[in-house]
PDB file of C-alpha atoms in Angstrom:
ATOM      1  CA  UNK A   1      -2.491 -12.275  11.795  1.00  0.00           C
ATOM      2  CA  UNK A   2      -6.317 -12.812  11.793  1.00  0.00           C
ATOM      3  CA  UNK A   3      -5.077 -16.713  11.734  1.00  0.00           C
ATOM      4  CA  UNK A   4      -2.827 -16.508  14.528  1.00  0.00           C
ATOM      5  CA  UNK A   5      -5.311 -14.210  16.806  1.00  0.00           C
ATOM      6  CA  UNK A   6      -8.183 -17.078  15.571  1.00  0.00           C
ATOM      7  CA  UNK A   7      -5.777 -20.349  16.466  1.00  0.00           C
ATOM      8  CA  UNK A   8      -4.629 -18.948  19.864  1.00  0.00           C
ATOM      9  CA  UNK A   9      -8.425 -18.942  20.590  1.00  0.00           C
ATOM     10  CA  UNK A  10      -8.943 -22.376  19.465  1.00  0.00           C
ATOM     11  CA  UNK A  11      -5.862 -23.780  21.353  1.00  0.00           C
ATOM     12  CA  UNK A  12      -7.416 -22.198  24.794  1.00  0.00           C
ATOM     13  CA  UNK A  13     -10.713 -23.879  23.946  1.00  0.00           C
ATOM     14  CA  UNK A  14     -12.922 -20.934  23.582  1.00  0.00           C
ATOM     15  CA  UNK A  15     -15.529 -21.580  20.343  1.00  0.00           C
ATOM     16  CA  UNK A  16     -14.721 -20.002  17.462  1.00  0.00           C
ATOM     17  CA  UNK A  17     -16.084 -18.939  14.265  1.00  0.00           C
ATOM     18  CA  UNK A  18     -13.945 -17.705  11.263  1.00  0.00           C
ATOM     19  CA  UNK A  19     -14.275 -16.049   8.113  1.00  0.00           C
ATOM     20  CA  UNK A  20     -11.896 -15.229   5.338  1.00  0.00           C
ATOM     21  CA  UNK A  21     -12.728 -13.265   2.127  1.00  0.00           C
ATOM     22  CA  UNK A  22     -10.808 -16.041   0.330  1.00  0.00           C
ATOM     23  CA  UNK A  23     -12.621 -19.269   0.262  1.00  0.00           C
ATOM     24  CA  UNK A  24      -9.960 -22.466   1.564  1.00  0.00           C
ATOM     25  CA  UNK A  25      -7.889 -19.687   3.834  1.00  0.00           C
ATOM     26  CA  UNK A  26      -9.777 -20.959   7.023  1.00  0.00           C
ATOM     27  CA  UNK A  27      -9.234 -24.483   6.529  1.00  0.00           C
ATOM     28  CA  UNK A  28      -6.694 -25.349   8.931  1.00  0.00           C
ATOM     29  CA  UNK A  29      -8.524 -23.193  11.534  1.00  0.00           C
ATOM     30  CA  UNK A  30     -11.810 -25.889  10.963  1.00  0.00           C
ATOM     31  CA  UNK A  31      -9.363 -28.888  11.307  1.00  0.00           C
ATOM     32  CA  UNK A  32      -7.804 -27.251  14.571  1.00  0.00           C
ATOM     33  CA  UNK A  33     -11.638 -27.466  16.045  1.00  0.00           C
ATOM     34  CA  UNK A  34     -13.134 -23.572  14.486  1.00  0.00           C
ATOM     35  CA  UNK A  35     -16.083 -23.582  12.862  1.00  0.00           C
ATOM     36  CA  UNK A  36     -15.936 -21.659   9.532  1.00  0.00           C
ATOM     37  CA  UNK A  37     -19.084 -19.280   8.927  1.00  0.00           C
ATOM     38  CA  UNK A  38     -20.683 -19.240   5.291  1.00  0.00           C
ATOM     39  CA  UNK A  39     -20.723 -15.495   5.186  1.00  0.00           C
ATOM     40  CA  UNK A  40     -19.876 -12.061   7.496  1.00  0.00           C
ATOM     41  CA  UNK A  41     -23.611 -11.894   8.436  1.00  0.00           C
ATOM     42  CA  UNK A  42     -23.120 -15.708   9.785  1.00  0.00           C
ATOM     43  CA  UNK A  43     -19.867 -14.829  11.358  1.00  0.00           C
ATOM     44  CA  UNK A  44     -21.200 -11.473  13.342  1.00  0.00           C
ATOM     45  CA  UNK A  45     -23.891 -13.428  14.557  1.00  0.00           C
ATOM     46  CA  UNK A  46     -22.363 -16.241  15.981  1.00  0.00           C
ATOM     47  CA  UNK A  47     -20.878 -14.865  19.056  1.00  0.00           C
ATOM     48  CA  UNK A  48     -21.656 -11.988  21.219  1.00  0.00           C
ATOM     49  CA  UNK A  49     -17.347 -11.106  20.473  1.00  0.00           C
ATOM     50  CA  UNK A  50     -16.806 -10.214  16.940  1.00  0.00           C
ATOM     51  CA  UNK A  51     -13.493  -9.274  15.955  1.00  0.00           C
ATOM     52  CA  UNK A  52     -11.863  -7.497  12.816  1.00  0.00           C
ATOM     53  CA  UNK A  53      -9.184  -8.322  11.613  1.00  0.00           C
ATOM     54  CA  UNK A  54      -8.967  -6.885   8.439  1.00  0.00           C
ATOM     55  CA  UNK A  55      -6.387  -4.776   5.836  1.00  0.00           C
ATOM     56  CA  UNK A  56      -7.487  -1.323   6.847  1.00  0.00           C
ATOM     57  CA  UNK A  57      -9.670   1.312   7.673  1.00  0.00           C
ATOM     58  CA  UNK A  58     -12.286   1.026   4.399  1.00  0.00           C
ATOM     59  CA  UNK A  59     -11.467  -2.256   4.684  1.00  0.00           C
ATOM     60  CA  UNK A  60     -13.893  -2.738   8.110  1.00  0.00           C
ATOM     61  CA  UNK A  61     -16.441  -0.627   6.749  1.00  0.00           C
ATOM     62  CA  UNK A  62     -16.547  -2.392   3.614  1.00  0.00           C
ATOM     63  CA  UNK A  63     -17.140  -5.410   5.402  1.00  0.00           C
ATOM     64  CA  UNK A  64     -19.253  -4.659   8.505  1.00  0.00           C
ATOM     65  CA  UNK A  65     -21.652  -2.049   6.838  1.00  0.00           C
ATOM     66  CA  UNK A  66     -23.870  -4.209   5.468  1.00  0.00           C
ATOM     67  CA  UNK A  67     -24.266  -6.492   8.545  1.00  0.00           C
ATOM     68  CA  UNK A  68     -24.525  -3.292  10.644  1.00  0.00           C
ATOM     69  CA  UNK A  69     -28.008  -3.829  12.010  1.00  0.00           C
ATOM     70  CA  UNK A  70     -26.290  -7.493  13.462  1.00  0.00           C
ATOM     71  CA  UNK A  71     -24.101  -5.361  16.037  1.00  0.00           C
ATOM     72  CA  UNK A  72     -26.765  -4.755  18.477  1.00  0.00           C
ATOM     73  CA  UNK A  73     -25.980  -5.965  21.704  1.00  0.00           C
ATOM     74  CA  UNK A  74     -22.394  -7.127  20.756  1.00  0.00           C
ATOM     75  CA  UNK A  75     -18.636  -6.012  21.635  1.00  0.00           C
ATOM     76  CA  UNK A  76     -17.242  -5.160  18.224  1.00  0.00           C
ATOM     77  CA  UNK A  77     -13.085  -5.273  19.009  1.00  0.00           C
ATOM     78  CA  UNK A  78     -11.209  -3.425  15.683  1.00  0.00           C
ATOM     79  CA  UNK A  79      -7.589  -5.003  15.765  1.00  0.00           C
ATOM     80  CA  UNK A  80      -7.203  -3.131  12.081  1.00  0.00           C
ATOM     81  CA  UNK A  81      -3.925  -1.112  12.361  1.00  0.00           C
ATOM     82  CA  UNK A  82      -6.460   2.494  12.152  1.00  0.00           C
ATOM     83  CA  UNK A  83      -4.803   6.131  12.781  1.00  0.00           C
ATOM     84  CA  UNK A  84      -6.768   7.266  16.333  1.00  0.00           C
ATOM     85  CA  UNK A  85      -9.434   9.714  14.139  1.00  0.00           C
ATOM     86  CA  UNK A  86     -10.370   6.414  12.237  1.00  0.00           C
ATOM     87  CA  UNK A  87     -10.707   4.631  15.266  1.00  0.00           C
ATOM     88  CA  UNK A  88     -12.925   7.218  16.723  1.00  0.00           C
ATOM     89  CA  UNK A  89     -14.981   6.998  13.741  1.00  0.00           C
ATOM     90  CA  UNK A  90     -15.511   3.538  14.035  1.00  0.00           C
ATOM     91  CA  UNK A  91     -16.281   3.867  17.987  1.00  0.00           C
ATOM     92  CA  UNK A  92     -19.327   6.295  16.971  1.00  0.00           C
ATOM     93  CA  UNK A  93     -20.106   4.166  14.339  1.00  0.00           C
ATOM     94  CA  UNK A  94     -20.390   1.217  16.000  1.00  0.00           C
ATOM     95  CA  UNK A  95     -21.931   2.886  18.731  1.00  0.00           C
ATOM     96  CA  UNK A  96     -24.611   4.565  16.339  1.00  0.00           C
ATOM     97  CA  UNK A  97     -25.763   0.588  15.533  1.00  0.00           C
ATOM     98  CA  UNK A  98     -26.230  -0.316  19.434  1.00  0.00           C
ATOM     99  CA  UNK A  99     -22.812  -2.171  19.606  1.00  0.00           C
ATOM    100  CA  UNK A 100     -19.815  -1.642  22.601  1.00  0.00           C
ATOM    101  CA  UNK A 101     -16.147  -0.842  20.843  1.00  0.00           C
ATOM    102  CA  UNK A 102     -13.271  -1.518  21.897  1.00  0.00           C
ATOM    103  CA  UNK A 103      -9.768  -1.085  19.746  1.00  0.00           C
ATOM    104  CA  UNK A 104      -6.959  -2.695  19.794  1.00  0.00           C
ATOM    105  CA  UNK A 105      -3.477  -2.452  18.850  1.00  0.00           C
ATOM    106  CA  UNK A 106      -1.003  -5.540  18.344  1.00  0.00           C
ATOM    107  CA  UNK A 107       2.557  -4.893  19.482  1.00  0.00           C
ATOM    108  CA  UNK A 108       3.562  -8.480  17.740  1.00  0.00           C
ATOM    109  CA  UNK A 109       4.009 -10.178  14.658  1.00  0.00           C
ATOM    110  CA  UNK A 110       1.746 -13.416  14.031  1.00  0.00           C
ATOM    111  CA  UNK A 111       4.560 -16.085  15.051  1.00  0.00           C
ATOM    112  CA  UNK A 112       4.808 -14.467  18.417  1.00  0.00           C
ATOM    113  CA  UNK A 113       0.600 -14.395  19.078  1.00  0.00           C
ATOM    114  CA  UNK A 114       0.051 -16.535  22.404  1.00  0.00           C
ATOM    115  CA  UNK A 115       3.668 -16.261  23.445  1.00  0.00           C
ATOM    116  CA  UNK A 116       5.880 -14.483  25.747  1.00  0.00           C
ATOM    117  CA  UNK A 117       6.290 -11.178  24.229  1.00  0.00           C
ATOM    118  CA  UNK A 118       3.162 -10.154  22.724  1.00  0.00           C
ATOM    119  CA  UNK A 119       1.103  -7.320  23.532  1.00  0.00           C
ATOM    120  CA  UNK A 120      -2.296  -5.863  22.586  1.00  0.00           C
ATOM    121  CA  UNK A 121      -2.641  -2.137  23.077  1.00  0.00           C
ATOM    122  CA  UNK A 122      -6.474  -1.818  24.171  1.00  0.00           C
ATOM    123  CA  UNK A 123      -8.715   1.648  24.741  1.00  0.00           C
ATOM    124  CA  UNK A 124     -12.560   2.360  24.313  1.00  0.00           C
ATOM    125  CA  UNK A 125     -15.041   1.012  26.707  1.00  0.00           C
ATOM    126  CA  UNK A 126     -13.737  -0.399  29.598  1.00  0.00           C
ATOM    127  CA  UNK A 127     -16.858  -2.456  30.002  1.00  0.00           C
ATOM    128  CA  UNK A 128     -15.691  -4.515  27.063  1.00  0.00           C
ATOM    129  CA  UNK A 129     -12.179  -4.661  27.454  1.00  0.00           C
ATOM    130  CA  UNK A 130     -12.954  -6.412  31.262  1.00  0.00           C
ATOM    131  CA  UNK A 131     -16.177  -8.659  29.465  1.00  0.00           C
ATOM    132  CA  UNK A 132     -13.395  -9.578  26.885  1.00  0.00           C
ATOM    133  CA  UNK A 133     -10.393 -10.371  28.492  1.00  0.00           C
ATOM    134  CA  UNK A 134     -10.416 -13.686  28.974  1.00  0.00           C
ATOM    135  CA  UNK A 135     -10.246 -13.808  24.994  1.00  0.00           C
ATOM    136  CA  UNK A 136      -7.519 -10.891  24.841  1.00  0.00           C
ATOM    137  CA  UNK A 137      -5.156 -12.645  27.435  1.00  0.00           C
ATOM    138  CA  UNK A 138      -5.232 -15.874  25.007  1.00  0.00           C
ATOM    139  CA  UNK A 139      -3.221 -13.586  22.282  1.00  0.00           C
ATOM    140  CA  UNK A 140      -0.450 -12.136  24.521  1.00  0.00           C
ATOM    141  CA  UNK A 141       0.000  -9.140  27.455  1.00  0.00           C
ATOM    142  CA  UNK A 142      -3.162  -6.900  27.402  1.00  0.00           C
ATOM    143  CA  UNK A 143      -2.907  -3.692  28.357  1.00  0.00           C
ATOM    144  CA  UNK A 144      -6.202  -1.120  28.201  1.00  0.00           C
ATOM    145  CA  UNK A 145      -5.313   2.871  28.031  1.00  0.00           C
ATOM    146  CA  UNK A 146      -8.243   4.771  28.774  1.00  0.00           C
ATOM    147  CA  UNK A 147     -12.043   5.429  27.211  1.00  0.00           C
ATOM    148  CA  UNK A 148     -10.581   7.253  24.440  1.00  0.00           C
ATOM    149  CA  UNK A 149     -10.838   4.764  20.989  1.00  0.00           C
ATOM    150  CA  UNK A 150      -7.892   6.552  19.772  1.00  0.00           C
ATOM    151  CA  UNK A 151      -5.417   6.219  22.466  1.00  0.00           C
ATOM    152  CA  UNK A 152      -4.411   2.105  21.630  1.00  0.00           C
ATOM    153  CA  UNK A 153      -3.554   3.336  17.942  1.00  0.00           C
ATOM    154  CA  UNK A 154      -1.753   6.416  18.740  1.00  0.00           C
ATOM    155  CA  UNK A 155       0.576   4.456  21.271  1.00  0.00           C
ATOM    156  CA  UNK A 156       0.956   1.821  18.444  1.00  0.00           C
ATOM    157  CA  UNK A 157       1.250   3.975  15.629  1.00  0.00           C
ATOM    158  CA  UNK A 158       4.099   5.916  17.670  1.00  0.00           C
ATOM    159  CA  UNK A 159       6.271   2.743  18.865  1.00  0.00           C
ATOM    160  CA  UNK A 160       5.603   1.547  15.202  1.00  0.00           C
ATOM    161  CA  UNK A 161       7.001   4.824  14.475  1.00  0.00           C
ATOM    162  CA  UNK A 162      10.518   3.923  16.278  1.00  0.00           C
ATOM    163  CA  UNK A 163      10.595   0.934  14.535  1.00  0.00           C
ATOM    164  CA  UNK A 164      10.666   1.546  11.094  1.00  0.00           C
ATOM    165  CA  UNK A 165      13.101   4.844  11.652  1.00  0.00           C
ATOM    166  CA  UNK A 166      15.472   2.528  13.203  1.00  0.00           C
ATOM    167  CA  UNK A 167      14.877  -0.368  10.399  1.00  0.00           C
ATOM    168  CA  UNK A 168      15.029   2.503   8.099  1.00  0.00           C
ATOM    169  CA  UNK A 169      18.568   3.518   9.970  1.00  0.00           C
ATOM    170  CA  UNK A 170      20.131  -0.035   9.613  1.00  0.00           C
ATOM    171  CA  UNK A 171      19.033  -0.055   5.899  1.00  0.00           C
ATOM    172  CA  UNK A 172      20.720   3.167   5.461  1.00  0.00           C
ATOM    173  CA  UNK A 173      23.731   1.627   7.464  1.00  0.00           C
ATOM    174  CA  UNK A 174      23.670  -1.432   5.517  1.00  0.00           C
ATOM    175  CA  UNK A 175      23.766   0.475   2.064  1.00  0.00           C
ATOM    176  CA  UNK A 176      26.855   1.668   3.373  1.00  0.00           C
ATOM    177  CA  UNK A 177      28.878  -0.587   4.123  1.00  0.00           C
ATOM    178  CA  UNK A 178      27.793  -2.418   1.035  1.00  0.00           C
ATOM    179  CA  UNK A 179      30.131  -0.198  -0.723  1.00  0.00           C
ATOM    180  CA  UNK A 180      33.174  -1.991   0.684  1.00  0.00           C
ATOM    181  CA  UNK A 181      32.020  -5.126   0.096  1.00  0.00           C
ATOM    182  CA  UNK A 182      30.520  -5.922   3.637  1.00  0.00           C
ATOM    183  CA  UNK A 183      27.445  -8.236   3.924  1.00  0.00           C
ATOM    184  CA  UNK A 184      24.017  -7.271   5.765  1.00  0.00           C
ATOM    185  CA  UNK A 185      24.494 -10.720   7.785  1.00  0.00           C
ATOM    186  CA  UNK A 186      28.125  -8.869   9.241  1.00  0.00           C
ATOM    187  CA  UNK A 187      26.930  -5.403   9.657  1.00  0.00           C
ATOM    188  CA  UNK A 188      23.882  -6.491  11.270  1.00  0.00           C
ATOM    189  CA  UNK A 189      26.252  -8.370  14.230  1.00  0.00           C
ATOM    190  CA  UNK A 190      27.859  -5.444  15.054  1.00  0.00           C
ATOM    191  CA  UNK A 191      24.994  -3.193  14.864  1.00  0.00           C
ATOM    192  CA  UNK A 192      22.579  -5.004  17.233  1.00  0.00           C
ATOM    193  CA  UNK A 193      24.420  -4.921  20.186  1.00  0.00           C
ATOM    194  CA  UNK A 194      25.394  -1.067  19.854  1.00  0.00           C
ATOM    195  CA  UNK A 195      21.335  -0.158  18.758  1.00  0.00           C
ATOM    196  CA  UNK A 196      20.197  -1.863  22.145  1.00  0.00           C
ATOM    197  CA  UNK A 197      22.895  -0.295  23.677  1.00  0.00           C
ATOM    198  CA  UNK A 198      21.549   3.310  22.776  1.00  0.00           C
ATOM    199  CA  UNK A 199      18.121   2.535  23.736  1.00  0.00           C
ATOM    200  CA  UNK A 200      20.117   3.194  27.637  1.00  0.00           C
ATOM    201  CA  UNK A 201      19.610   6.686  26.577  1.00  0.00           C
ATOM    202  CA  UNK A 202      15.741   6.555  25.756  1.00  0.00           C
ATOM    203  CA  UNK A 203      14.914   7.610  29.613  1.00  0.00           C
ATOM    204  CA  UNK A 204      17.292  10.449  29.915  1.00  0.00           C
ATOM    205  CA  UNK A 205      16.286  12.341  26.513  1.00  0.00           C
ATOM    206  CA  UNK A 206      12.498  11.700  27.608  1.00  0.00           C
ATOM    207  CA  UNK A 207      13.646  13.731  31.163  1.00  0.00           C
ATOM    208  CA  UNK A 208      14.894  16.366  29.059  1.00  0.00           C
ATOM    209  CA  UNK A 209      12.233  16.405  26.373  1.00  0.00           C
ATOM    210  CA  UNK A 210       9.462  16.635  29.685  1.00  0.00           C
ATOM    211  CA  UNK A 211      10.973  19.279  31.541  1.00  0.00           C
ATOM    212  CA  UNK A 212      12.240  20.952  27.783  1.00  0.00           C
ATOM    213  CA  UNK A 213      15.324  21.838  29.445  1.00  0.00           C
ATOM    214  CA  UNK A 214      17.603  21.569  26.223  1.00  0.00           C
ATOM    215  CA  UNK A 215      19.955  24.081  27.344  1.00  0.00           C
ATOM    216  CA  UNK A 216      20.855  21.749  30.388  1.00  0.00           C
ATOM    217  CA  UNK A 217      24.050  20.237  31.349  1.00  0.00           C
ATOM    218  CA  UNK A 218      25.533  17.400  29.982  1.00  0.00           C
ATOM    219  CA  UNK A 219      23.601  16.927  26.569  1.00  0.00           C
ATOM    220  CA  UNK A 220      25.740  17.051  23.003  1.00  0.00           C
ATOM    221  CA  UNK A 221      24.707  20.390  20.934  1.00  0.00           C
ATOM    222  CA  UNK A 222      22.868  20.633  18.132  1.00  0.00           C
ATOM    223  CA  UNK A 223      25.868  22.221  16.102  1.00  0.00           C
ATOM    224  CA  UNK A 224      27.912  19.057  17.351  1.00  0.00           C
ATOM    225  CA  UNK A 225      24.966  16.551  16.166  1.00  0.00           C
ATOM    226  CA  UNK A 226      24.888  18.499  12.654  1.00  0.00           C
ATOM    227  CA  UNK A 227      24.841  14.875  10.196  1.00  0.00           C
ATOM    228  CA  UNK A 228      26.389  16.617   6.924  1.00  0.00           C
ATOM    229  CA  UNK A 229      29.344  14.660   6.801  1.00  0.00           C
ATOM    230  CA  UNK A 230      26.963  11.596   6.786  1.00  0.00           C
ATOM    231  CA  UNK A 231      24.717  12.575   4.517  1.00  0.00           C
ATOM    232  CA  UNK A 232      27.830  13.372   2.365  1.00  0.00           C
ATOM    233  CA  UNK A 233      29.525  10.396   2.222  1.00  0.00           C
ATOM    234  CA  UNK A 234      25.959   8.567   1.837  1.00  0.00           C
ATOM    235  CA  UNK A 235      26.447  10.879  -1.262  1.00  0.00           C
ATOM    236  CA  UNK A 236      29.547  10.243  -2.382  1.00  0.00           C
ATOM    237  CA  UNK A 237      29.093   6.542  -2.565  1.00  0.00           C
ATOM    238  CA  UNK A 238      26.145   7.073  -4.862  1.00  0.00           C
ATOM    239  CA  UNK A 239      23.760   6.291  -1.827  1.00  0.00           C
ATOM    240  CA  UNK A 240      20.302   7.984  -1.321  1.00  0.00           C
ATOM    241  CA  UNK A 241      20.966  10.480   1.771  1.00  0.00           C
ATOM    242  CA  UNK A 242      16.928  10.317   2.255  1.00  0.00           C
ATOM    243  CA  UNK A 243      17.002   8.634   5.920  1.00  0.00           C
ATOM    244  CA  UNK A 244      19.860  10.516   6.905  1.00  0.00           C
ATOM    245  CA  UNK A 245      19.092  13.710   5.405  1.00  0.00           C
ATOM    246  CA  UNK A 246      15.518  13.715   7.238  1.00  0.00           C
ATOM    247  CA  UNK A 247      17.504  13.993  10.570  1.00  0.00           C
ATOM    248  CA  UNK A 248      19.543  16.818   9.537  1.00  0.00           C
ATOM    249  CA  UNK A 249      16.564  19.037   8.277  1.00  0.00           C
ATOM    250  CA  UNK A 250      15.227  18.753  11.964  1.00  0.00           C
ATOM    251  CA  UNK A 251      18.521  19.363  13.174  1.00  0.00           C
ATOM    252  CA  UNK A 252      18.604  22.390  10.667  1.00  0.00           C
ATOM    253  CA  UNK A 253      15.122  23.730  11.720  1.00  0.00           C
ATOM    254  CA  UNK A 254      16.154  23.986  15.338  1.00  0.00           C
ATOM    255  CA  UNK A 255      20.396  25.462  14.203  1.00  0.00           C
ATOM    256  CA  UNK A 256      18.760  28.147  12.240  1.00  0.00           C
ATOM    257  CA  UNK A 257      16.263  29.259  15.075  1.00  0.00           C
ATOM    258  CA  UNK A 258      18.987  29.869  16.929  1.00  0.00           C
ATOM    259  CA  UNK A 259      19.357  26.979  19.285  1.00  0.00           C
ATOM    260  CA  UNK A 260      22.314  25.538  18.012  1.00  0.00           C
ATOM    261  CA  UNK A 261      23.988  25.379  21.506  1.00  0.00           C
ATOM    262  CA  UNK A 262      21.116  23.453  22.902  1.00  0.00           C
ATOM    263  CA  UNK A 263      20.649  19.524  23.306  1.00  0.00           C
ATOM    264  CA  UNK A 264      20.024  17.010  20.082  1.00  0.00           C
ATOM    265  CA  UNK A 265      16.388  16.515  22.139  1.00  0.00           C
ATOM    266  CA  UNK A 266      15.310  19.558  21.059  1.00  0.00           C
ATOM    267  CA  UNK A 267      14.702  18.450  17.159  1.00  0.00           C
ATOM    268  CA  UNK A 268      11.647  17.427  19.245  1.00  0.00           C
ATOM    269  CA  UNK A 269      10.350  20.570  18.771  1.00  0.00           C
ATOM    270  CA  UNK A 270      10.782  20.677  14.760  1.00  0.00           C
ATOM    271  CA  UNK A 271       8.339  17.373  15.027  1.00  0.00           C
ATOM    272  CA  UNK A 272       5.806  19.241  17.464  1.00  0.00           C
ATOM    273  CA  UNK A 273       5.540  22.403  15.915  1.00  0.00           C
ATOM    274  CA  UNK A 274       7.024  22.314  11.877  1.00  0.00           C
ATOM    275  CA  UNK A 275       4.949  25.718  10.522  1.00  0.00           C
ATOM    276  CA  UNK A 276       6.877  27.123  13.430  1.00  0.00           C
ATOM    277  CA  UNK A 277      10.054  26.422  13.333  1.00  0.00           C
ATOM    278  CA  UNK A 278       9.697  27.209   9.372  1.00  0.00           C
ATOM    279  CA  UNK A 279       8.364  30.511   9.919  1.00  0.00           C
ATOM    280  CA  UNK A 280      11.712  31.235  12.145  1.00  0.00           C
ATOM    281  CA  UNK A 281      14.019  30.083   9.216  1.00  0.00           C
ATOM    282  CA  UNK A 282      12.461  31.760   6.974  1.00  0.00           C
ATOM    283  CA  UNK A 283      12.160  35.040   9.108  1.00  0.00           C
ATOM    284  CA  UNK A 284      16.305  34.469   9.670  1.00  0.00           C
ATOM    285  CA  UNK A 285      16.810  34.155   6.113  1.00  0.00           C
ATOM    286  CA  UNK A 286      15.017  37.292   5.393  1.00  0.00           C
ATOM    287  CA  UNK A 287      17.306  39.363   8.137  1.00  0.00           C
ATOM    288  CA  UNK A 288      20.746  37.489   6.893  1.00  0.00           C
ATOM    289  CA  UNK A 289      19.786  38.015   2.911  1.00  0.00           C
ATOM    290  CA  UNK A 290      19.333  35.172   2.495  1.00  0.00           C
ATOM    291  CA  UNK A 291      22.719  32.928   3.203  1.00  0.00           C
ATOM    292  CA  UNK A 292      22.987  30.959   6.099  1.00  0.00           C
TER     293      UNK A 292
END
């Protein structure tokens, strides 16, 4: 990614210095016109714009901690994929050595960096993110969320959250069918068209979820949603149930509360609030002995 961000700055003709933590990685970056810095104190220096793009969290501190005193006076942008505490952390911190933060999150995978499609998720000062931007807007859509460090991860770190569920639903899918035989390359034909098709519905459960009007008209019951039969023939075809079986626990959660008759939106509520919605099975266990 760090390769991709770094090319798409080359190719609009903004100068560029690199640095990898392997020695050779950066060489087709220095034939495409960047210049390759001898070490991170070289590289933080070179440009009032210093950007990380590194494996994690530790990863940046590792790095940047002993070139800290270089930050003064310079927009530090953290592309790391960070969880929004961790970003906040590194706001302070940065802020603590005189340097502007600004974090970012990237809504792309490297092929599609400087094309249609991409998106950077941006928050933490505003003053950077407008200084910056004619950088940013080299790498794809940018889109700034507020003063808060942490709000650009949270919003990736949720859509990145849809993702892999669904990914994690087509595996399950996939296993599946693999039982009879059926390839990935089939099941996958016939299950694009009717995933994009549900995401119609995306807009009408986040109406409900707003308003937490479960019990309105129109929306298919919990009891009617309940996933056992899935999870059992997951089961009987010597599949793990584990995707599958996630689902029904909220499901389950909400059912033995006593909202059975309400919307599948409400499982919502088993994410928000989980010692809750415990606490109420385990109260209704208590009063029913114990059997559900």
């Amino acid at each position: 990614m760090g390769s991709a961000l770094a090319a798409a700055t080359v190719a609009a003709g903004h100068p560029t210095t690199v640095w990898n933590r392997t020695p050779g990685r950066a060489d087709a970056l220095v034939g495409a016109g960047a210049r390759e810095a001898a070490s991170v104190r070289d590289a933080v220096t070179a440009s009032p714009l210093v950007v990380a793009v590194l494996l994690d969290h530790a990863s940046v501190h590792q790095t940047l901690d002993p070139v800290a005193d270089a930050l003064g006076g310079r927009t530090l942008v953290n592309l790391v994929t960070t969880t929004p505490e961790e970003s906040r952390e590194l706001a302070a911190w940065a802020g603590s050595h005189g340097a502007t933060y600004l974090d970012g999150g990237i809504m792309a995978v490297p092929g599609m960096i400087g094309g249609p499609g991409a998106e950077v998720l941006y928050s933490g000062s505003r003053a950077a993110f407008d200084g910056a931007r004619p950088v940013l807007d080299t790498w794809g859509e940018s889109t700034w969320f507020g003063e808060d460090p942490g709000l650009a991860p949270l919003y990736d770190l949720a859509l990145l959250a849809g993702m892999y569920a669904m990914f994690a639903g087509f595996f399950h899918g996939v296993a599946m069918v693999g039982t009879a035989g059926v390839s990935a390359s089939d099941f996958a034909r016939r299950a694009a068209p009717w995933l994009v098709a549900m995401t119609s519905e995306l807009a009408g459960y986040a109406d409900v979820i707003d308003r937490r009007d479960y019990a309105g008209p129109g929306q298919q019951s919990l009891d009617f949603s309940d996933l056992t039969h899935l999870v059992r023939a997951s089961e009987e075809a010597g599949l793990s149930a584990d995707v599958v079986a996630a689902v029904q626990a909220l499901i389950d959660r909400q059912v033995d509360a006593g909202h059975g008759a309400d919307g599948f939106a409400r499982v919502v509520e088993s994410i928000r609030d989980p010692a809750r919605t415990t606490a109420r099975i385990h109260d209704r266990s208590v009063t029913a002995g114990g059997a559900r």
